[in-house]
Structures are given as structure tokens and as C-alpha cells.
Short mmCIF file of C-alpha atoms in Angstrom, two decimals:
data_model
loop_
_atom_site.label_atom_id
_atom_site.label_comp_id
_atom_site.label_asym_id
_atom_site.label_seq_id
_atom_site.Cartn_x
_atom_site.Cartn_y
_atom_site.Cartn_z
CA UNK E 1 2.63 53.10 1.12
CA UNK E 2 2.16 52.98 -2.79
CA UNK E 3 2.59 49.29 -1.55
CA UNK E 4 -0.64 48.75 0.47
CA UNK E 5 -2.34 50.97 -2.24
CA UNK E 6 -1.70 48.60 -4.96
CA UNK E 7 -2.23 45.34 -3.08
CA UNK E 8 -6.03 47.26 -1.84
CA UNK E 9 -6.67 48.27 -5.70
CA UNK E 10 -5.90 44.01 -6.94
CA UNK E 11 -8.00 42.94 -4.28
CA UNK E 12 -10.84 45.14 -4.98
CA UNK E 13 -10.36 44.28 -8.55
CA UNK E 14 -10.71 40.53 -7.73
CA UNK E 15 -13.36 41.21 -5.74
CA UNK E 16 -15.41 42.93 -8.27
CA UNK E 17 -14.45 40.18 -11.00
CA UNK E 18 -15.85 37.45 -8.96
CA UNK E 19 -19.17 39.11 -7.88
CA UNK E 20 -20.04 40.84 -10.80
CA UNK E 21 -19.37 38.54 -13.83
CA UNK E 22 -19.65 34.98 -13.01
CA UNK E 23 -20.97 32.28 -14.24
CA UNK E 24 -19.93 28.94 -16.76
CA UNK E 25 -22.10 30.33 -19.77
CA UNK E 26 -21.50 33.89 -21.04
CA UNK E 27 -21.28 37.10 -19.30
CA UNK E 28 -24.65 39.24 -19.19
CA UNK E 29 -23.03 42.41 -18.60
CA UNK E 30 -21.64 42.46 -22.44
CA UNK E 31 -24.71 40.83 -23.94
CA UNK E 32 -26.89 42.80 -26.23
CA UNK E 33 -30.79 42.26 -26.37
CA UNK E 34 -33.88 44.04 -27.82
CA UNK E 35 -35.93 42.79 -24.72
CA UNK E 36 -39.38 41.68 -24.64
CA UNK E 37 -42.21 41.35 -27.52
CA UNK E 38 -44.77 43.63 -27.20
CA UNK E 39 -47.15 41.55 -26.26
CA UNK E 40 -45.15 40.47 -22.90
CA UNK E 41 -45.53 43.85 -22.00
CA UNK E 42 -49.33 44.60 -22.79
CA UNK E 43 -49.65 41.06 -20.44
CA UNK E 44 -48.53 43.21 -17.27
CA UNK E 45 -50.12 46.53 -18.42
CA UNK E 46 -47.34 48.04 -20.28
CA UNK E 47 -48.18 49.80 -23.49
CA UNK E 48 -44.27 49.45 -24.89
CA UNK E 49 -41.86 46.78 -25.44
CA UNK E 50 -38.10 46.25 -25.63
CA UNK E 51 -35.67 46.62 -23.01
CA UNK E 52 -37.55 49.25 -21.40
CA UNK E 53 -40.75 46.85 -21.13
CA UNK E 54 -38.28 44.06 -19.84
CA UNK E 55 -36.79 46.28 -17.05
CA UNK E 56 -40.05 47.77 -16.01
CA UNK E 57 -41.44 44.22 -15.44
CA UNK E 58 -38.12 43.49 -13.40
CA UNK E 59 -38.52 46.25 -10.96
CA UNK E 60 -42.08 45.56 -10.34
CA UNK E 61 -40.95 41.48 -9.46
CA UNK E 62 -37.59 42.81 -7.66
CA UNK E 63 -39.39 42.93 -4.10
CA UNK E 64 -40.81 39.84 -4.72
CA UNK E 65 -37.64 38.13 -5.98
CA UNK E 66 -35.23 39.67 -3.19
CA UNK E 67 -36.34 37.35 -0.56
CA UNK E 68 -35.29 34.21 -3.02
CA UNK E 69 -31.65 36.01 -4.02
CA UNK E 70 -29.89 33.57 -1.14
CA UNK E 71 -31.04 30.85 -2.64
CA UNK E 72 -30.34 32.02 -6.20
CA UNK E 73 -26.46 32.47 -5.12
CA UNK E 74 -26.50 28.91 -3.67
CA UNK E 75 -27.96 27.64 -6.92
CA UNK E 76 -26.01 29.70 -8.90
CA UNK E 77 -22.89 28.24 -7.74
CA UNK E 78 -23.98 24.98 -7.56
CA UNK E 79 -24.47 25.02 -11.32
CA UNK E 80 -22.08 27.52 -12.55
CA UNK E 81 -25.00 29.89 -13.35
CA UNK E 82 -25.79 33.90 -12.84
CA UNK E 83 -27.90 34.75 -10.22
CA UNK E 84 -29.02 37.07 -11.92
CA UNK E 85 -29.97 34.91 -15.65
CA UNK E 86 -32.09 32.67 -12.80
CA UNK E 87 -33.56 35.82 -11.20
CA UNK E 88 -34.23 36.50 -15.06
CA UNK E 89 -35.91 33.36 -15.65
CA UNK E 90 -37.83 33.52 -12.53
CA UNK E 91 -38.97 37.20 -13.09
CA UNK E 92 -40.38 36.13 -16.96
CA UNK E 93 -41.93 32.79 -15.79
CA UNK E 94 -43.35 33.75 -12.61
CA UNK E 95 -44.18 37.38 -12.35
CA UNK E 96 -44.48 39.13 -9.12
CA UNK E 97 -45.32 35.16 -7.54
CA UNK E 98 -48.65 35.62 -9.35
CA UNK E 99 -48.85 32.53 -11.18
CA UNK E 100 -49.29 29.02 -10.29
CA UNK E 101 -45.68 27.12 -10.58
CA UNK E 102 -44.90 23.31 -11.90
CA UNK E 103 -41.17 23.27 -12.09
CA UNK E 104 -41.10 20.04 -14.91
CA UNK E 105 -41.35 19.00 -19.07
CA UNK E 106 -43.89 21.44 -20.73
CA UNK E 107 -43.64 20.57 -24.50
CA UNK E 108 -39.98 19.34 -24.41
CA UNK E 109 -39.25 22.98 -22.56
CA UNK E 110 -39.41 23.14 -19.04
CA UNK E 111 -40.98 25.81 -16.48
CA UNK E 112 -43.74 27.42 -15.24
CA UNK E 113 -47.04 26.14 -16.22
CA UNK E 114 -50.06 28.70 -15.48
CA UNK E 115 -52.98 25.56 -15.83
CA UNK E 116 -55.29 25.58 -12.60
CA UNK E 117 -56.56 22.57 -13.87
CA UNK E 118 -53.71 20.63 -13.01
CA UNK E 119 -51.16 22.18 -10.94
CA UNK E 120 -51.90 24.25 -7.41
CA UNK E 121 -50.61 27.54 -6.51
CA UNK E 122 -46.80 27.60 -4.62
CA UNK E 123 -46.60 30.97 -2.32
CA UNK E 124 -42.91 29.82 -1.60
CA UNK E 125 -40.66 28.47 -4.84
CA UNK E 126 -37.87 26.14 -3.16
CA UNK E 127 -34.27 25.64 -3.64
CA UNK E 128 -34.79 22.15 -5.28
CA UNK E 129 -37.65 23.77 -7.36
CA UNK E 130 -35.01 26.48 -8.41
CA UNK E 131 -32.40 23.91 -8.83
CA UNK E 132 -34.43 21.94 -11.06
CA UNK E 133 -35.10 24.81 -13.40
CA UNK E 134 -31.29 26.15 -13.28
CA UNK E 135 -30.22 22.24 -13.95
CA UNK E 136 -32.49 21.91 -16.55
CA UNK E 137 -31.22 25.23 -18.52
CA UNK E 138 -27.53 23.34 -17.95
CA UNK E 139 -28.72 20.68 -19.78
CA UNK E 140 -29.71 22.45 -22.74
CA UNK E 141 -26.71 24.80 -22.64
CA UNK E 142 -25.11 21.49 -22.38
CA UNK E 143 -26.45 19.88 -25.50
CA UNK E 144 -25.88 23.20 -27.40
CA UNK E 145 -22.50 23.00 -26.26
CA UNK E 146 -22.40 19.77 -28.01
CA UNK E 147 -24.59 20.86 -31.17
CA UNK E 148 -22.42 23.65 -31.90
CA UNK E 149 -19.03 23.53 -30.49
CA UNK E 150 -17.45 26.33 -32.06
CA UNK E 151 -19.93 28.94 -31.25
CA UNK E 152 -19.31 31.59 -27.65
CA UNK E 153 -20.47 31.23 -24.09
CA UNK E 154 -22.62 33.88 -25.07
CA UNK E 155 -23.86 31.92 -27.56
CA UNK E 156 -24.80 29.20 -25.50
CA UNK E 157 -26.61 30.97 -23.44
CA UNK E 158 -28.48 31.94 -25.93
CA UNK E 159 -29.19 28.85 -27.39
CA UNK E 160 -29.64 27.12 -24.10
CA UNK E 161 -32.23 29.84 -22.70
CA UNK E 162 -34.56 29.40 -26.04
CA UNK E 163 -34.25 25.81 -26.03
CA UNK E 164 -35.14 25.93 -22.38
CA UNK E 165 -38.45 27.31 -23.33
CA UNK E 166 -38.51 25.43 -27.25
CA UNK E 167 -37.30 22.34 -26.35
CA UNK E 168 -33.89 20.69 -27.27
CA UNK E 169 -34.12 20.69 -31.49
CA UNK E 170 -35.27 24.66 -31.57
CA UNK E 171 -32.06 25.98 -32.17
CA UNK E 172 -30.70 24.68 -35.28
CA UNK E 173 -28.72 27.65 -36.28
CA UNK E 174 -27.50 31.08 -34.60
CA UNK E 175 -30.57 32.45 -36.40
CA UNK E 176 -32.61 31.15 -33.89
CA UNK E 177 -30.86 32.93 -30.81
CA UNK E 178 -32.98 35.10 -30.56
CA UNK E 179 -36.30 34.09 -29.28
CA UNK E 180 -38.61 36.21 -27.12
CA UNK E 181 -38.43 34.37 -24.26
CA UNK E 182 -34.44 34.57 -24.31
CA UNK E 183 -34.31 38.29 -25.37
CA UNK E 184 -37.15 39.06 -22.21
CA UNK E 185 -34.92 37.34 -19.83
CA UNK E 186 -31.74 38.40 -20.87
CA UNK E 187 -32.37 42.05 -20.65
CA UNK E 188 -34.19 41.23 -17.16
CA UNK E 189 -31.25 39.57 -16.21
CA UNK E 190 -29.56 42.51 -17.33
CA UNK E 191 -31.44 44.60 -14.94
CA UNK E 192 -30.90 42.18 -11.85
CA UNK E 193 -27.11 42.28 -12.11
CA UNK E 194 -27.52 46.46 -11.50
CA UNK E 195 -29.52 45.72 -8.83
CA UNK E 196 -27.34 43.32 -7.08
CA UNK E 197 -27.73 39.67 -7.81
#
């Protein structure tokens, strides 16, 4: 009996491992982040910032972002990347599916471009559009893989989520890990994971 209890307790243990912290480039669980500027909040109404400003914004684009979690667990694997860091992504750059989305090069960054000059409005963000964006942040985790070989996965996260938004020479030192855009979706991503990506 103590048999069956122990084999039950490893395979729940595996279990939790592999759906609750994977991913190729850090672990989000552990990370600590001060969340998002002020000003990201007082964009969506919020009079506060911080963590509290970033997970407020996250439960008002969970419904929203639910429907796209398939496809964010497909991608995710794919390219060795958190659901939840691309539900993080998705939540900062495309709130509540209000804006208007051009998945490409936006200053040597990438993401979503709110310019109704030039781009039209997506109701419906596809899994090549969200591979894309997830390959793209590879590529600059990637290169700060490269840049900075002796730094963490954590790290590279990091680096690679503010050079996602910066472009590839932003970070030049672990002084600049820690850029709005990265602290916003970190601490969204943060939220996601609790809530099941």
C-alpha cells in the first residue's frame, strides 16, 4: 500500500513540475518584479502602479486571452516558451483585443503597433501571428544568450523581453534588465501562471 502511495505522490510531483514551471528561459514563478510604471496603469484607468497595477490589467484581459490559451500551449512548446510570459506579452501589447495588431520590426523591437494609419484592426490574433512574436522574443533571448553567456535563464529573459521591445543593442549590461515593458509583463505573466496558463 505505502507502495501505490509513493508511486501516486512521484507522479503527481512530475506532473506538477512539467505544467507549472516550464519553459527554455527562466522560471516566472521565482522571478521578482516591481510591475508596471505608473503611467501603464493611468492608460487603462488605474490610479496605481506596480504589481498590483500589472495584475489588475491581467484580470481585466484574462477573458479575452482564455480563448487564445490553446494556441499559447502549442506555441509555447514549439519554442520552449511559458504560456504564460506569451499570455504576458499579449496582455501588455494588446489589451483586452482593443488595439489594432501588426505582428513585425517596430524600431528594431517587434510587436504591436497601435497606428490606424497603416495597419487594420485583427478581431482574431493567429497562431503564426503568435508564433512570430514568441520566435522573435527567442531570437533576442538568443542573442543575449550569446552577449552575455555567463549570466541566468532568468536573466535572459530579462534581457530578451526588453530587447524585444528596445531592440537588440538595449541591453548592454544587467543594469538594463529592468525595463518597464519587461517588469509589466513579467508580473502579468506572473498572474497568468495562477490562473492557469
Amino acid at each position: 500500500m505505502s507502495v501505490l502511495w509513493l508511486l501516486l505522490g512521484l507522479l503527481a510531483l512530475i506532473d506538477s513540475s512539467e505544467s507549472g514551471n516550464w519553459g527554455c528561459y527562466g522560471n516566472i514563478r521565482t522571478l521578482d518584479t516591481p510591475g508596471a510604471a505608473c503611467g501603464v496603469g493611468r492608460r487603462r484607468g488605474l490610479n496605481y502602479c506596480g504589481v498590483r497595477a500589472s495584475e489588475r490589467m491581467a484580470e481585466i484581459d484574462l477573458p479575452y486571452l482564455l480563448r487564445y490559451q490553446p494556441v499559447m500551449h502549442t506555441v509555447g512548446q514549439k519554442y520552449c516558451v511559458d504560456p504564460a510570459v506569451i499570455a504576458g506579452v499579449m496582455s501588455r501589447e494588446s489589451p483586452g483585443g482593443s488595439v489594432l495588431v501588426n505582428v513585425g520590426t517596430v524600431d528594431n523591437g517587434i510587436g504591436v503597433v497601435q497606428d490606424p494609419g497603416h495597419y487594420i484592426p485583427t478581431t482574431w490574433i493567429s497562431e503564426s501571428q503568435l508564433s512570430r512574436m514568441t520566435e522573435v522574443l527567442t531570437v533576442r533571448i538568443k542573442e543575449i544568450q550569446r552577449q552575455f553567456p555567463t549570466w541566468t535563464p532568468d536573466q535572459y529573459l530579462r534581457g530578451g523581453l526588453c530587447a524585444y521591445v528596445g531592440g537588440p543593442g538595449y541591453v548592454r549590461s544587467t543594469q538594463d534588465l529592468s525595463c518597464d515593458f519587461c517588469n509589466d509583463v513579467l508580473a502579468r505573466a506572473k498572474y497568468f501562471k495562477r490562473h492557469g496558463f
